[in-house]
Amino acid sequence: MKKVAIYVRVSTQDQAEEGYSIEEQIDKLTKYCDIKDWYVYEIYKDPGFTGSTIDRPGMKKLVNDSKQHKFDTVLVYKLDRLSRSQKDTLYLIEDVFAKYNVDFVSLSENFDTSTAFGKAMIGILSVFAQLEREQITERMQMGKVGRARSGKAMGWTRPPFGYEYTEGKYIVDDFKAIVINKIYKEYLSGISITKLRDKLNDEGHLGKDIPWSYRAIRSILDNPVYAGYMNFKGEVYKGNHDAIITKELFDKTKTELDIRQKQAYAQNNNPRPFQGKYILSGLARCGYCGAPLELMLGNIRKDGTRLKKYKCTNRIVKSRVTFYNDNKKCTSGFYHMNDLEDYVINEVSKLQKNPETIFERTEIKNENHTEIYEHRIVVIDKKIKRLSDLYMNDLINLEDMQFKAKALKDEKDHLLNKLNHSEHKLENVKKDKAILFLKDIENNINDETYENKKKIINVLIKKVDVKANEIKVIWNF
């Protein structure tokens, strides 16, 4: 005999518009249990509560008792009694009831998760729940844009240095405002950001609990918020907060930043000194956590040279979360730039001497592609069968079934075509181009200029994973 938990809910609006009360729901559900010979364990009630949220006392008790396996079935009069949110309904059915082996039955819709029909309905429900989530996200995004256009502060983000967030508005912190003015004026006086950073730190961090960084100062110089504007998604709007500096001072600073950028390009042939300047810039990755490697420059020696080493950017845990290693500190070491560059150049040199080995290097990749395509075809076949089952059970109309089935069949045909010939031909074209590129290089890479070596390596190599005892080159073919 099934042990059933009956859940009933009604809001004042529901009762007025739809004409069924808590008592009417209980009467119909208990009679249904009598017919089915089910034992009613308890009746959980939420009178006068909206269905737009699951934060209700009766619902909380129902969820808690489900987790303690006090019953094996939850019964409601109508699906929207559980929740009016598709997302919340799916959460309760999948993440609470199903997780703890509790069946769910809705009397009016004949919805029963213990049947095949009920399980299929969960899949359909998940589609609408996803649609609801996307609509909520879209509405939130529109709200943020509207807030920015009206000049309001972004309350969901940390206020910029120099401001406090109070009652929906940025309020100037008078002491930090002095530091902001100092940063702008000293930068325009000709001091570099690096020297300005050192000066602020020598004076006791000035307004911060932690040392100033180059990035922190640069972000202040770039931020129009200090001139009374808001920047959101690349668009600048007039803010409703007090400015710390004048618009004229901000514009002069922006012009000065551009001038110095151009000067750096003229001197180093690079708009950002030490970024993208070296052979492995943008290519070197930590083999332990996957984060990019960055170059460290030692002190200038008597002969004018500097020791250059690469280190993982994740060696220091940052205040912001990174995409690498869950923001945990990486314990990798330091790698001499010359050693890494020599290894990579030597690998390219070996490829130059025998370009045909490209085919050997990519043989395994082709096998992996084949396995991926074959697995996807199996998944597509299952999806087509599921569509057919949904149609047979009147859960989807013929037009929708044919439309979705055609899209799946087209994808399957495309994959089969790749498996037969096209993919291998495409791979061969990429390999042939790489071979021609290698043969077109007049000199061995070891005899090329540093700049030419960098260009050749950027064409041939996707990335370089570096560990203490292993360097792995990932090619572009």
XYZ file of C-alpha atoms in Angstrom:
477
model
C 0.000 0.000 0.000
C 1.306 3.439 -0.963
C 1.959 5.932 1.831
C 0.844 9.309 0.468
C 1.559 12.918 1.423
C -1.237 15.222 0.219
C -0.174 18.796 -0.523
C -2.739 21.584 -0.925
C -2.262 25.294 -1.524
C -4.446 28.234 -2.399
C -3.949 31.975 -2.559
C -6.753 34.489 -2.086
C -6.672 35.245 -5.806
C -6.852 31.535 -6.710
C -9.863 30.993 -4.534
C -11.712 34.022 -5.954
C -10.944 33.329 -9.607
C -10.932 29.536 -9.811
C -13.471 28.596 -7.192
C -11.677 25.807 -5.320
C -10.686 26.020 -1.680
C -8.287 24.086 0.536
C -11.209 21.963 1.767
C -12.351 21.131 -1.783
C -8.852 20.049 -2.762
C -8.527 17.853 0.333
C -11.934 16.272 -0.314
C -11.105 15.329 -3.913
C -7.611 14.056 -3.079
C -8.657 11.918 -0.105
C -11.460 10.341 -2.156
C -8.906 9.547 -4.900
C -6.708 7.862 -2.270
C -9.681 5.795 -1.059
C -10.353 4.598 -4.629
C -6.662 3.691 -5.093
C -6.488 2.132 -1.618
C -3.637 4.466 -0.658
C -2.824 5.379 2.948
C -2.752 9.142 3.653
C 0.296 9.800 5.858
C -0.275 13.545 6.322
C -1.932 16.554 4.663
C 0.437 19.510 4.146
C -1.301 22.886 3.804
C -0.284 26.340 2.596
C -3.453 28.500 2.745
C -3.064 32.046 1.409
C 0.426 31.529 -0.081
C 1.409 32.471 -3.619
C 2.705 29.838 -6.022
C 5.458 32.076 -7.373
C 7.862 30.909 -4.650
C 8.418 27.640 -2.769
C 9.309 29.522 0.415
C 6.181 28.367 2.268
C 5.884 26.625 5.672
C 3.876 23.645 4.405
C 6.194 23.163 1.443
C 9.294 23.334 3.648
C 7.894 20.606 5.904
C 6.967 18.498 2.850
C 10.499 18.766 1.447
C 12.086 17.926 4.802
C 9.824 14.890 5.333
C 10.563 13.711 1.765
C 14.264 13.644 2.584
C 13.506 11.541 5.674
C 11.507 9.004 3.596
C 8.331 9.428 5.670
C 6.159 8.634 2.614
C 6.626 7.287 -0.911
C 4.243 9.500 -2.942
C 3.288 13.184 -3.070
C -0.231 13.930 -4.375
C -1.563 17.336 -5.498
C -4.862 18.395 -7.076
C -3.188 20.355 -9.865
C 0.407 20.871 -10.983
C 0.342 24.607 -10.268
C -0.528 23.844 -6.616
C 3.091 22.725 -6.272
C 4.415 25.889 -7.928
C 3.568 28.323 -10.690
C 7.224 28.363 -11.674
C 8.320 25.676 -14.134
C 11.832 25.970 -12.730
C 10.716 25.392 -9.125
C 8.388 22.566 -10.153
C 11.224 20.774 -11.945
C 13.506 21.325 -8.934
C 10.976 19.744 -6.543
C 10.240 16.769 -8.820
C 13.842 15.997 -9.886
C 16.071 17.272 -7.065
C 13.828 16.459 -4.106
C 11.191 13.816 -4.832
C 13.046 11.696 -7.404
C 16.335 12.002 -5.513
C 14.740 10.484 -2.400
C 12.649 7.892 -4.315
C 9.341 9.685 -3.819
C 6.786 9.473 -6.666
C 4.789 12.552 -7.638
C 1.152 12.513 -8.801
C -1.036 15.387 -10.025
C -4.710 14.456 -10.158
C -6.030 16.940 -12.731
C -3.256 16.435 -15.339
C -2.995 12.654 -14.737
C 0.705 13.241 -14.108
C 2.449 10.296 -12.389
C 6.262 10.081 -12.316
C 6.119 6.347 -11.614
C 4.864 5.772 -15.197
C 6.665 6.082 -18.544
C 4.298 8.898 -19.514
C 5.158 10.804 -16.349
C 8.900 10.411 -16.944
C 8.481 11.775 -20.478
C 6.578 14.750 -19.089
C 9.559 15.587 -16.843
C 11.685 15.997 -19.975
C 9.135 18.361 -21.508
C 8.896 20.243 -18.230
C 12.682 20.703 -18.206
C 12.499 22.379 -21.643
C 9.985 24.924 -20.365
C 11.998 25.390 -17.167
C 15.069 26.235 -19.249
C 12.985 28.680 -21.300
C 11.784 30.285 -18.094
C 15.361 30.620 -16.803
C 16.457 32.267 -20.065
C 13.503 34.675 -19.936
C 14.374 35.611 -16.351
C 18.008 36.209 -17.370
C 16.860 38.346 -20.300
C 14.582 40.408 -18.065
C 17.410 40.883 -15.548
C 19.753 42.010 -18.320
C 17.160 44.482 -19.599
C 16.767 45.761 -16.053
C 20.513 46.314 -15.729
C 20.641 48.207 -19.029
C 17.680 50.350 -17.933
C 19.397 51.046 -14.625
C 22.600 52.095 -16.417
C 20.696 54.365 -18.819
C 19.058 56.127 -15.908
C 22.492 56.688 -14.348
C 21.861 54.499 -11.309
C 24.669 52.682 -9.503
C 25.159 48.958 -10.107
C 24.260 47.615 -6.684
C 25.225 44.022 -7.525
C 28.904 44.954 -7.970
C 31.501 46.240 -5.553
C 31.568 50.064 -5.638
C 34.668 51.510 -7.284
C 37.489 52.767 -5.077
C 36.560 56.251 -3.862
C 32.834 55.532 -3.448
C 30.501 53.819 -1.018
C 27.166 52.281 -2.021
C 24.358 53.696 0.118
C 20.607 53.558 -0.538
C 21.033 52.692 -4.206
C 23.563 55.408 -4.930
C 27.340 55.917 -5.054
C 28.439 58.312 -2.281
C 31.906 59.933 -2.422
C 34.388 58.846 0.257
C 36.140 62.173 0.957
C 39.517 60.719 1.965
C 39.708 58.263 -0.950
C 38.612 61.051 -3.294
C 41.864 62.847 -2.391
C 43.799 59.745 -3.487
C 41.855 59.593 -6.770
C 42.709 63.222 -7.534
C 46.343 62.549 -6.632
C 46.488 59.585 -9.067
C 45.059 61.560 -11.996
C 47.112 64.710 -11.444
C 50.421 62.942 -10.832
C 49.930 60.772 -13.899
C 49.328 63.877 -16.026
C 52.460 65.442 -14.519
C 54.460 62.795 -16.388
C 55.010 60.065 -13.792
C 54.592 56.472 -15.030
C 51.962 54.128 -13.601
C 54.708 51.882 -12.201
C 56.403 54.775 -10.375
C 53.032 56.067 -9.199
C 52.245 52.612 -7.804
C 55.574 52.508 -5.910
C 55.043 56.025 -4.577
C 51.565 55.241 -3.235
C 52.839 52.073 -1.572
C 55.819 53.915 -0.042
C 53.343 56.339 1.520
C 51.504 53.467 3.227
C 49.141 52.160 0.522
C 47.123 55.414 0.777
C 43.498 54.402 1.209
C 43.936 50.636 0.745
C 44.532 47.741 3.135
C 46.680 45.975 0.536
C 49.472 47.312 -1.715
C 48.530 49.126 -4.885
C 49.032 47.229 -8.146
C 49.659 48.452 -11.682
C 46.284 47.063 -12.770
C 44.387 48.812 -9.953
C 45.817 52.219 -10.880
C 45.266 51.678 -14.603
C 41.624 50.704 -14.015
C 41.099 53.956 -12.070
C 42.589 56.002 -14.904
C 40.293 54.203 -17.402
C 37.072 54.420 -15.370
C 34.632 57.234 -16.363
C 32.761 56.796 -13.061
C 35.124 59.327 -11.470
C 33.983 61.975 -13.976
C 30.327 61.284 -13.147
C 29.538 58.638 -15.793
C 28.567 54.938 -15.760
C 30.149 52.291 -17.981
C 28.007 49.218 -18.711
C 28.709 46.658 -21.432
C 30.952 49.083 -23.309
C 28.369 51.896 -23.288
C 28.873 55.090 -21.245
C 25.891 56.792 -19.573
C 25.592 59.958 -17.457
C 25.477 58.912 -13.807
C 23.353 60.325 -11.004
C 26.298 60.314 -8.560
C 28.768 63.118 -7.730
C 31.966 63.220 -9.784
C 35.367 63.199 -8.072
C 37.240 64.718 -11.026
C 36.147 66.920 -13.919
C 35.258 65.566 -17.347
C 38.093 67.684 -18.734
C 40.646 66.019 -16.437
C 39.381 62.563 -17.405
C 39.552 63.357 -21.142
C 43.105 64.721 -20.794
C 44.108 61.517 -18.992
C 42.602 59.346 -21.706
C 44.526 61.304 -24.343
C 47.754 60.923 -22.352
C 47.200 57.163 -22.022
C 46.803 56.892 -25.803
C 49.945 58.963 -26.423
C 52.043 56.806 -24.111
C 50.652 53.660 -25.727
C 51.767 54.899 -29.144
C 55.181 55.843 -27.794
C 55.579 52.347 -26.352
C 54.711 50.909 -29.751
C 57.291 53.135 -31.471
C 60.031 52.125 -29.041
C 59.279 48.400 -28.706
C 57.285 47.643 -31.877
C 54.575 46.565 -29.479
C 51.596 48.557 -28.143
C 51.915 46.813 -24.765
C 55.532 46.357 -23.665
C 56.383 42.788 -22.641
C 52.974 41.509 -23.820
C 53.153 39.567 -27.066
C 56.765 40.635 -27.490
C 58.389 37.244 -26.945
C 58.192 33.957 -28.846
C 55.973 32.173 -26.318
C 53.809 35.171 -25.380
C 50.214 33.960 -25.357
C 51.279 30.356 -26.078
C 52.904 29.160 -22.846
C 50.546 27.474 -20.359
C 51.069 25.885 -16.960
C 51.013 22.111 -17.362
C 49.667 21.680 -13.828
C 46.665 24.031 -13.618
C 46.253 25.310 -17.207
C 46.734 29.008 -16.402
C 48.824 31.210 -18.728
C 52.509 31.675 -17.979
C 53.718 35.245 -17.583
C 57.221 36.621 -18.018
C 59.215 37.955 -15.069
C 62.061 40.396 -15.702
C 65.021 40.434 -13.313
C 67.086 43.448 -12.394
C 69.283 45.011 -15.074
C 72.789 43.552 -14.900
C 76.043 45.418 -15.417
C 76.139 44.298 -19.052
C 72.633 45.681 -19.594
C 70.933 42.248 -19.832
C 68.106 40.920 -17.701
C 67.271 37.436 -16.463
C 63.911 36.402 -17.936
C 61.772 33.650 -16.385
C 58.236 32.403 -16.908
C 55.946 31.678 -13.970
C 52.329 30.564 -13.646
C 49.901 33.469 -13.203
C 48.105 31.324 -10.618
C 51.072 31.116 -8.237
C 49.391 33.904 -6.261
C 45.734 33.468 -5.276
C 43.883 36.533 -6.512
C 41.012 38.295 -4.792
C 38.889 37.589 -7.860
C 38.065 34.037 -8.925
C 40.033 32.740 -11.899
C 39.041 30.083 -14.423
C 42.060 27.981 -13.455
C 42.350 25.382 -10.665
C 39.318 26.805 -8.751
C 41.417 29.876 -7.827
C 43.746 27.680 -5.737
C 47.389 28.655 -5.543
C 49.524 26.818 -8.106
C 52.764 25.324 -6.761
C 54.578 25.186 -10.104
C 58.069 26.638 -10.360
C 59.934 29.072 -12.605
C 61.162 28.344 -16.128
C 64.019 30.134 -17.892
C 62.719 31.846 -21.014
C 65.729 30.891 -23.140
C 65.398 27.194 -22.248
C 61.703 27.104 -23.210
C 62.232 29.023 -26.443
C 65.181 26.815 -27.471
C 63.120 23.668 -26.929
C 60.184 24.916 -29.028
C 62.443 26.225 -31.807
C 64.190 22.840 -31.913
C 60.830 21.044 -32.271
C 59.940 23.256 -35.240
C 63.401 22.673 -36.732
C 62.885 18.894 -36.573
C 59.545 19.325 -38.334
C 61.195 21.454 -41.028
C 63.694 18.707 -41.776
C 60.935 16.096 -42.189
C 57.539 17.790 -42.839
C 55.831 14.500 -43.736
C 55.829 13.557 -40.030
C 52.846 15.914 -39.735
C 50.678 13.009 -40.936
C 52.010 10.773 -38.171
C 51.417 13.443 -35.525
C 47.734 13.861 -36.491
C 46.816 10.189 -36.927
C 45.637 9.850 -33.329
C 43.552 13.020 -33.613
C 41.609 11.544 -36.551
C 40.848 8.416 -34.524
C 39.484 10.570 -31.681
C 37.271 12.519 -34.122
C 35.827 9.257 -35.470
C 34.930 8.072 -31.970
C 33.238 11.400 -31.146
C 31.180 11.363 -34.379
C 30.057 7.758 -33.878
C 28.960 8.469 -30.305
C 26.990 11.521 -31.443
C 25.186 9.461 -34.109
C 24.065 6.974 -31.427
C 22.719 9.885 -29.334
C 20.854 11.308 -32.354
C 19.207 7.918 -33.072
C 17.964 7.801 -29.465
C 16.572 11.332 -29.743
C 14.689 10.464 -32.955
C 13.173 7.400 -31.256
C 12.191 9.533 -28.251
C 10.423 12.004 -30.556
C 8.498 9.130 -32.105
C 7.447 7.891 -28.645
C 6.307 11.393 -27.653
C 4.205 11.623 -30.812
C 2.656 8.196 -30.241
C 1.662 9.275 -26.717
C 0.129 12.558 -27.984
C 2.762 14.620 -26.188
C 3.884 16.364 -29.356
C 2.043 17.145 -32.589
C 3.027 15.726 -35.987
C 4.364 19.033 -37.339
C 6.719 19.593 -34.383
C 7.841 15.972 -34.444
C 8.690 16.111 -38.168
C 10.484 19.471 -37.829
C 12.708 18.302 -34.954
C 13.304 14.878 -36.496
C 14.437 16.484 -39.770
C 16.977 18.685 -37.938
C 18.377 15.610 -36.189
C 18.481 13.607 -39.425
C 20.325 16.433 -41.218
C 22.929 16.489 -38.441
C 23.297 12.710 -38.652
C 23.782 12.831 -42.444
C 26.418 15.538 -41.995
C 28.314 13.399 -39.472
C 28.085 10.305 -41.675
C 29.483 12.318 -44.565
C 32.392 13.420 -42.371
C 33.036 9.857 -41.306
C 33.087 8.619 -44.893
C 35.344 11.132 -46.632
C 35.036 14.851 -45.943
C 36.697 15.004 -42.516
C 39.785 13.179 -43.660
C 40.001 15.381 -46.753
C 39.722 18.503 -44.609
C 42.420 17.266 -42.245
C 44.646 16.468 -45.207
C 44.162 19.989 -46.584
C 45.246 21.466 -43.231
C 48.275 19.175 -43.156
C 49.165 19.961 -46.765
C 49.014 23.694 -46.044
C 51.283 23.243 -43.032
C 53.774 21.273 -45.142
C 53.752 23.941 -47.872
C 54.263 26.631 -45.236
C 57.292 24.786 -43.871
C 58.754 24.240 -47.326
C 58.270 27.926 -48.225
C 60.518 29.031 -45.364
C 63.876 29.600 -47.024
C 66.066 29.178 -43.937
C 66.015 26.783 -41.041
C 64.166 28.416 -38.154
C 67.425 28.527 -36.190
C 68.834 30.939 -38.791
C 65.826 33.281 -38.810
C 65.568 36.597 -36.939
C 63.865 36.564 -33.546
C 60.768 38.283 -34.962
C 60.491 35.750 -37.811
C 60.860 32.865 -35.378
C 57.931 34.260 -33.418
C 55.774 34.539 -36.563
C 56.580 30.969 -37.693
C 55.838 29.520 -34.266
C 52.514 31.389 -34.002
C 51.401 29.862 -37.308
C 52.377 26.294 -36.411
C 51.724 26.060 -32.679
C 48.472 26.348 -30.737
C 49.945 26.278 -27.222
C 52.839 24.934 -25.167
C 52.109 23.145 -21.867
C 55.029 23.419 -19.445
C 55.886 21.263 -16.421
C 59.099 20.905 -14.436
C 60.211 17.826 -16.357
C 58.046 17.973 -19.475
C 57.258 20.399 -22.281
C 54.347 19.486 -24.550
C 53.841 21.281 -27.864
C 50.234 21.327 -29.163
C 50.263 21.979 -32.900
C 47.705 23.806 -35.041
C 47.095 20.784 -37.278
